[in-house]
Amino acid sequence: MSEPSKPQGRKFQLPEHLKEYKGIWVIVEQERGSVHSVSWELVGEARKLADKLGVEVGAVVLGADSPELNAICGDAFTYGADVVYKVTNPVLADYRTDPYTRVMTDVVNTYKPEIVLLGATTLGRDLAGAIATTLATGLTADCTELDIYMDNRSLAATRPTFGGTLLCTIQTLAYRPQMATVRPRVMSMPDRDDSRTGRVVEVFPNLRETDVITKVLSFIADREQNEAQLAFADIIVAAGKGLGKPENLKLVFDLAKVLGGEVGVTRPLVQAGWTGFDRQVGQTGKTVRPKLYIAAGISGAIQHRVGMEKSDLILAINTDPNAPIFDFAHLGLVGDALTILPALTDAFGKRLSVNRLAG
């Protein structure tokens, strides 16, 4: 990573009592033995930042002690952690804001990390805000890029602002730890290295179920599990206002079906009632990182761009040769998506049929 541009003004000196804060932590989001992939993405990103600072990467794993929790600790090392803080208590078996916040506040105050990262998921956003408030420190939410200002060891957390029309870089100078949340698929998934090992610091917080005012009565699976899972799709065919009318979305669904991909849309199409929010890509929707992103009739405004610009391959289709999306797309077709989409569906369908027969 290149050094980010420096802010103007007097160089900031970190207060002496904060210089003892060292290391970069990722709070691993796990529920019933299943880890959200954003946690490993953040461990990989923390590895890059920690190498720049010359410090360790710590992964914090909370829950009830179990073989599944031990396996998660081992996985943390394979993705780049140097040390795992294994925090166990039966009260932590299911996520609840109050006990998790109390425990994390104590652990942070004890071991003093300089940076704490969480996924910008429903759970992560809830916990990050609660911890930052309790610790009286700063939190930058929904970041799209993280880097380090080496002159003062501060986290440079970049996120969209003003409705997604601008990108701003935020620092937390006079407080520690520095905290940030990052949405799933913004950072790349690190490669596993099964040869990596590290040390485990076991923490046994003093928690009693009777002290927690919220109770877990039952576990209900995510109600959105049957909705579009854009964040994990390898191929996405996305539609914008250039498609003209809702009926033309069928052309996008047809191509996505042939390719075995998902369908995404821009915010205006959701607002117009063409489809549900679960298919919205962009700053106020989903952040995606597919191998192939086909953008049909999408201009490429920054609100949409920040949600998909890290796709491996972007193919843009637009009638306007000066559309902003052509500035960052890898491939571009200047033409009417209503004509090009059926042609692509037909061509891919024939090619894939031939491959299946040959196989």
PDB file of C-alpha atoms in Angstrom, residues 87-259:
ATOM      1  CA  VAL A  87     -12.642 -15.392  25.529  1.00  0.00           C
ATOM      2  CA  THR A  88     -14.942 -18.081  26.914  1.00  0.00           C
ATOM      3  CA  ASN A  89     -17.948 -18.153  29.198  1.00  0.00           C
ATOM      4  CA  PRO A  90     -21.315 -19.943  28.857  1.00  0.00           C
ATOM      5  CA  VAL A  91     -23.037 -16.540  28.868  1.00  0.00           C
ATOM      6  CA  LEU A  92     -21.271 -15.736  25.584  1.00  0.00           C
ATOM      7  CA  ALA A  93     -22.773 -18.719  23.743  1.00  0.00           C
ATOM      8  CA  ASP A  94     -25.149 -16.420  21.817  1.00  0.00           C
ATOM      9  CA  TYR A  95     -24.521 -12.802  20.912  1.00  0.00           C
ATOM     10  CA  ARG A  96     -26.041 -10.187  23.183  1.00  0.00           C
ATOM     11  CA  THR A  97     -24.913  -6.578  23.223  1.00  0.00           C
ATOM     12  CA  ASP A  98     -24.527  -6.135  26.969  1.00  0.00           C
ATOM     13  CA  PRO A  99     -22.232  -9.070  27.928  1.00  0.00           C
ATOM     14  CA  TYR A 100     -20.183  -8.827  24.728  1.00  0.00           C
ATOM     15  CA  THR A 101     -19.646  -5.091  25.269  1.00  0.00           C
ATOM     16  CA  ARG A 102     -18.660  -5.522  28.895  1.00  0.00           C
ATOM     17  CA  VAL A 103     -16.212  -8.301  28.093  1.00  0.00           C
ATOM     18  CA  MET A 104     -14.635  -6.532  25.119  1.00  0.00           C
ATOM     19  CA  THR A 105     -14.256  -3.313  27.089  1.00  0.00           C
ATOM     20  CA  ASP A 106     -12.351  -5.173  29.820  1.00  0.00           C
ATOM     21  CA  VAL A 107     -10.193  -7.099  27.337  1.00  0.00           C
ATOM     22  CA  VAL A 108      -9.276  -3.942  25.402  1.00  0.00           C
ATOM     23  CA  ASN A 109      -8.427  -2.058  28.587  1.00  0.00           C
ATOM     24  CA  THR A 110      -6.251  -4.970  29.737  1.00  0.00           C
ATOM     25  CA  TYR A 111      -4.275  -5.723  26.565  1.00  0.00           C
ATOM     26  CA  LYS A 112      -4.432  -2.288  24.889  1.00  0.00           C
ATOM     27  CA  PRO A 113      -4.579  -2.758  21.097  1.00  0.00           C
ATOM     28  CA  GLU A 114      -4.041   0.385  19.023  1.00  0.00           C
ATOM     29  CA  ILE A 115      -6.556  -0.608  16.329  1.00  0.00           C
ATOM     30  CA  VAL A 116      -9.727  -2.718  16.549  1.00  0.00           C
ATOM     31  CA  LEU A 117     -11.571  -3.854  13.402  1.00  0.00           C
ATOM     32  CA  LEU A 118     -14.998  -5.421  12.971  1.00  0.00           C
ATOM     33  CA  GLY A 119     -17.189  -6.397  10.058  1.00  0.00           C
ATOM     34  CA  ALA A 120     -19.959  -3.953   9.165  1.00  0.00           C
ATOM     35  CA  THR A 121     -22.602  -6.636   9.603  1.00  0.00           C
ATOM     36  CA  THR A 122     -25.725  -6.403  11.746  1.00  0.00           C
ATOM     37  CA  LEU A 123     -23.812  -7.913  14.663  1.00  0.00           C
ATOM     38  CA  GLY A 124     -20.585  -6.021  14.006  1.00  0.00           C
ATOM     39  CA  ARG A 125     -22.233  -2.627  13.711  1.00  0.00           C
ATOM     40  CA  ASP A 126     -24.122  -3.157  16.942  1.00  0.00           C
ATOM     41  CA  LEU A 127     -21.069  -4.298  18.888  1.00  0.00           C
ATOM     42  CA  ALA A 128     -18.665  -1.728  17.423  1.00  0.00           C
ATOM     43  CA  GLY A 129     -20.864   1.213  18.362  1.00  0.00           C
ATOM     44  CA  ALA A 130     -21.398  -0.104  21.885  1.00  0.00           C
ATOM     45  CA  ILE A 131     -17.683  -0.749  22.484  1.00  0.00           C
ATOM     46  CA  ALA A 132     -16.594   2.612  21.067  1.00  0.00           C
ATOM     47  CA  THR A 133     -19.120   4.401  23.254  1.00  0.00           C
ATOM     48  CA  THR A 134     -18.022   2.548  26.392  1.00  0.00           C
ATOM     49  CA  LEU A 135     -14.330   3.130  25.645  1.00  0.00           C
ATOM     50  CA  ALA A 136     -15.008   6.763  24.687  1.00  0.00           C
ATOM     51  CA  THR A 137     -13.033   6.427  21.471  1.00  0.00           C
ATOM     52  CA  GLY A 138     -13.644   7.102  17.779  1.00  0.00           C
ATOM     53  CA  LEU A 139     -15.277   4.744  15.284  1.00  0.00           C
ATOM     54  CA  THR A 140     -15.285   5.055  11.489  1.00  0.00           C
ATOM     55  CA  ALA A 141     -18.092   2.988  10.002  1.00  0.00           C
ATOM     56  CA  ASP A 142     -18.517   1.244   6.633  1.00  0.00           C
ATOM     57  CA  CYS A 143     -14.956   1.837   5.431  1.00  0.00           C
ATOM     58  CA  THR A 144     -13.873   1.016   1.892  1.00  0.00           C
ATOM     59  CA  GLU A 145     -10.111   1.347   2.485  1.00  0.00           C
ATOM     60  CA  LEU A 146      -7.711   1.206   5.418  1.00  0.00           C
ATOM     61  CA  ASP A 147      -4.132   2.431   5.606  1.00  0.00           C
ATOM     62  CA  ILE A 148      -1.623   3.861   8.086  1.00  0.00           C
ATOM     63  CA  TYR A 149      -0.179   7.366   8.484  1.00  0.00           C
ATOM     64  CA  MET A 150       3.323   6.368   9.515  1.00  0.00           C
ATOM     65  CA  ASP A 151       4.315   9.738  10.991  1.00  0.00           C
ATOM     66  CA  ASN A 152       1.836   9.323  13.856  1.00  0.00           C
ATOM     67  CA  ARG A 153       0.841   5.626  13.541  1.00  0.00           C
ATOM     68  CA  SER A 154      -2.783   6.586  13.014  1.00  0.00           C
ATOM     69  CA  LEU A 155      -5.327   4.565  11.087  1.00  0.00           C
ATOM     70  CA  ALA A 156      -6.414   6.243   7.843  1.00  0.00           C
ATOM     71  CA  ALA A 157      -9.978   4.991   7.429  1.00  0.00           C
ATOM     72  CA  THR A 158     -11.638   5.941   4.146  1.00  0.00           C
ATOM     73  CA  ARG A 159     -15.391   5.869   3.654  1.00  0.00           C
ATOM     74  CA  PRO A 160     -18.007   7.450   1.359  1.00  0.00           C
ATOM     75  CA  THR A 161     -19.787  10.542   2.658  1.00  0.00           C
ATOM     76  CA  PHE A 162     -22.366  13.139   1.547  1.00  0.00           C
ATOM     77  CA  GLY A 163     -24.671  10.435   0.279  1.00  0.00           C
ATOM     78  CA  GLY A 164     -21.807   8.595  -1.391  1.00  0.00           C
ATOM     79  CA  THR A 165     -20.776  11.503  -3.612  1.00  0.00           C
ATOM     80  CA  LEU A 166     -17.389  11.960  -1.923  1.00  0.00           C
ATOM     81  CA  LEU A 167     -14.770   9.824  -0.222  1.00  0.00           C
ATOM     82  CA  CYS A 168     -13.254  11.081   3.025  1.00  0.00           C
ATOM     83  CA  THR A 169     -10.374   9.754   5.115  1.00  0.00           C
ATOM     84  CA  ILE A 170     -10.865   9.918   8.879  1.00  0.00           C
ATOM     85  CA  GLN A 171      -8.311   9.703  11.693  1.00  0.00           C
ATOM     86  CA  THR A 172      -8.805   9.107  15.403  1.00  0.00           C
ATOM     87  CA  LEU A 173      -5.839  11.029  16.779  1.00  0.00           C
ATOM     88  CA  ALA A 174      -6.023  11.611  20.534  1.00  0.00           C
ATOM     89  CA  TYR A 175      -7.795   8.368  21.473  1.00  0.00           C
ATOM     90  CA  ARG A 176      -6.998   4.673  21.513  1.00  0.00           C
ATOM     91  CA  PRO A 177      -7.954   2.195  20.325  1.00  0.00           C
ATOM     92  CA  GLN A 178      -8.799   3.392  16.857  1.00  0.00           C
ATOM     93  CA  MET A 179     -11.866   1.544  15.597  1.00  0.00           C
ATOM     94  CA  ALA A 180     -13.376   0.869  12.184  1.00  0.00           C
ATOM     95  CA  THR A 181     -15.956  -1.387  10.565  1.00  0.00           C
ATOM     96  CA  VAL A 182     -15.650  -2.703   7.012  1.00  0.00           C
ATOM     97  CA  ARG A 183     -18.422  -4.251   4.960  1.00  0.00           C
ATOM     98  CA  PRO A 184     -18.150  -7.840   3.682  1.00  0.00           C
ATOM     99  CA  ARG A 185     -16.289  -8.340   0.392  1.00  0.00           C
ATOM    100  CA  VAL A 186     -14.646  -4.904   0.438  1.00  0.00           C
ATOM    101  CA  MET A 187     -11.319  -6.515   1.353  1.00  0.00           C
ATOM    102  CA  SER A 188      -9.973  -9.574  -0.438  1.00  0.00           C
ATOM    103  CA  MET A 189     -10.005 -12.966   1.250  1.00  0.00           C
ATOM    104  CA  PRO A 190      -6.441 -13.899   2.303  1.00  0.00           C
ATOM    105  CA  ASP A 191      -4.909 -17.192   1.281  1.00  0.00           C
ATOM    106  CA  ARG A 192      -4.808 -19.858   3.974  1.00  0.00           C
ATOM    107  CA  ASP A 193      -1.416 -20.880   5.276  1.00  0.00           C
ATOM    108  CA  ASP A 194      -1.924 -24.042   7.307  1.00  0.00           C
ATOM    109  CA  SER A 195       1.703 -23.975   8.441  1.00  0.00           C
ATOM    110  CA  ARG A 196       1.143 -20.809  10.501  1.00  0.00           C
ATOM    111  CA  THR A 197       0.795 -21.095  14.262  1.00  0.00           C
ATOM    112  CA  GLY A 198       0.688 -18.646  17.144  1.00  0.00           C
ATOM    113  CA  ARG A 199      -0.065 -18.308  20.802  1.00  0.00           C
ATOM    114  CA  VAL A 200      -3.445 -18.414  22.500  1.00  0.00           C
ATOM    115  CA  VAL A 201      -4.280 -16.097  25.391  1.00  0.00           C
ATOM    116  CA  GLU A 202      -7.215 -17.525  27.300  1.00  0.00           C
ATOM    117  CA  VAL A 203      -9.558 -15.092  29.026  1.00  0.00           C
ATOM    118  CA  PHE A 204     -12.264 -16.215  31.455  1.00  0.00           C
ATOM    119  CA  PRO A 205     -14.540 -13.233  32.141  1.00  0.00           C
ATOM    120  CA  ASN A 206     -16.591 -13.148  35.307  1.00  0.00           C
ATOM    121  CA  LEU A 207     -20.090 -13.272  33.858  1.00  0.00           C
ATOM    122  CA  ARG A 208     -23.310 -14.616  35.343  1.00  0.00           C
ATOM    123  CA  GLU A 209     -26.503 -15.217  33.411  1.00  0.00           C
ATOM    124  CA  THR A 210     -28.520 -13.585  36.195  1.00  0.00           C
ATOM    125  CA  ASP A 211     -26.688 -10.292  35.569  1.00  0.00           C
ATOM    126  CA  VAL A 212     -27.778 -10.099  31.907  1.00  0.00           C
ATOM    127  CA  ILE A 213     -31.176  -8.500  31.354  1.00  0.00           C
ATOM    128  CA  THR A 214     -31.722  -9.974  27.874  1.00  0.00           C
ATOM    129  CA  LYS A 215     -32.432 -13.678  27.473  1.00  0.00           C
ATOM    130  CA  VAL A 216     -32.101 -15.986  24.473  1.00  0.00           C
ATOM    131  CA  LEU A 217     -35.388 -17.861  24.164  1.00  0.00           C
ATOM    132  CA  SER A 218     -34.748 -19.589  20.842  1.00  0.00           C
ATOM    133  CA  PHE A 219     -32.555 -19.412  17.753  1.00  0.00           C
ATOM    134  CA  ILE A 220     -34.232 -18.502  14.460  1.00  0.00           C
ATOM    135  CA  ALA A 221     -32.259 -18.845  11.230  1.00  0.00           C
ATOM    136  CA  ASP A 222     -31.592 -15.688   9.205  1.00  0.00           C
ATOM    137  CA  ARG A 223     -34.855 -14.753   7.496  1.00  0.00           C
ATOM    138  CA  GLU A 224     -32.852 -13.417   4.546  1.00  0.00           C
ATOM    139  CA  GLN A 225     -31.144 -16.722   3.807  1.00  0.00           C
ATOM    140  CA  ASN A 226     -33.465 -17.321   0.834  1.00  0.00           C
ATOM    141  CA  GLU A 227     -32.909 -13.844  -0.589  1.00  0.00           C
ATOM    142  CA  ALA A 228     -30.253 -12.908  -3.136  1.00  0.00           C
ATOM    143  CA  GLN A 229     -26.776 -13.476  -1.659  1.00  0.00           C
ATOM    144  CA  LEU A 230     -24.963 -10.876  -3.734  1.00  0.00           C
ATOM    145  CA  ALA A 231     -22.010 -10.517  -1.389  1.00  0.00           C
ATOM    146  CA  PHE A 232     -20.938 -14.098  -2.116  1.00  0.00           C
ATOM    147  CA  ALA A 233     -21.786 -14.405  -5.812  1.00  0.00           C
ATOM    148  CA  ASP A 234     -18.966 -15.116  -8.289  1.00  0.00           C
ATOM    149  CA  ILE A 235     -20.962 -13.687 -11.206  1.00  0.00           C
ATOM    150  CA  ILE A 236     -23.370 -10.738 -11.059  1.00  0.00           C
ATOM    151  CA  VAL A 237     -25.383  -9.241 -13.895  1.00  0.00           C
ATOM    152  CA  ALA A 238     -26.553  -5.792 -12.783  1.00  0.00           C
ATOM    153  CA  ALA A 239     -29.154  -3.430 -14.219  1.00  0.00           C
ATOM    154  CA  GLY A 240     -29.495   0.333 -14.154  1.00  0.00           C
ATOM    155  CA  LYS A 241     -31.967   2.936 -15.372  1.00  0.00           C
ATOM    156  CA  GLY A 242     -30.729   2.395 -18.919  1.00  0.00           C
ATOM    157  CA  LEU A 243     -32.972  -0.666 -19.152  1.00  0.00           C
ATOM    158  CA  GLY A 244     -35.939   1.656 -19.425  1.00  0.00           C
ATOM    159  CA  LYS A 245     -38.778  -0.307 -17.817  1.00  0.00           C
ATOM    160  CA  PRO A 246     -39.259  -3.140 -15.272  1.00  0.00           C
ATOM    161  CA  GLU A 247     -40.214  -5.690 -17.923  1.00  0.00           C
ATOM    162  CA  ASN A 248     -36.695  -5.494 -19.342  1.00  0.00           C
ATOM    163  CA  LEU A 249     -35.225  -6.901 -16.121  1.00  0.00           C
ATOM    164  CA  LYS A 250     -36.075 -10.306 -17.593  1.00  0.00           C
ATOM    165  CA  LEU A 251     -33.122  -9.867 -19.964  1.00  0.00           C
ATOM    166  CA  VAL A 252     -30.791  -9.531 -16.969  1.00  0.00           C
ATOM    167  CA  PHE A 253     -32.289 -12.538 -15.188  1.00  0.00           C
ATOM    168  CA  ASP A 254     -31.988 -14.616 -18.367  1.00  0.00           C
ATOM    169  CA  LEU A 255     -28.259 -13.877 -18.703  1.00  0.00           C
ATOM    170  CA  ALA A 256     -27.628 -14.445 -15.007  1.00  0.00           C
ATOM    171  CA  LYS A 257     -29.391 -17.811 -15.181  1.00  0.00           C
ATOM    172  CA  VAL A 258     -27.257 -18.973 -18.123  1.00  0.00           C
ATOM    173  CA  LEU A 259     -24.070 -17.896 -16.321  1.00  0.00           C
TER     174      LEU A 259
END
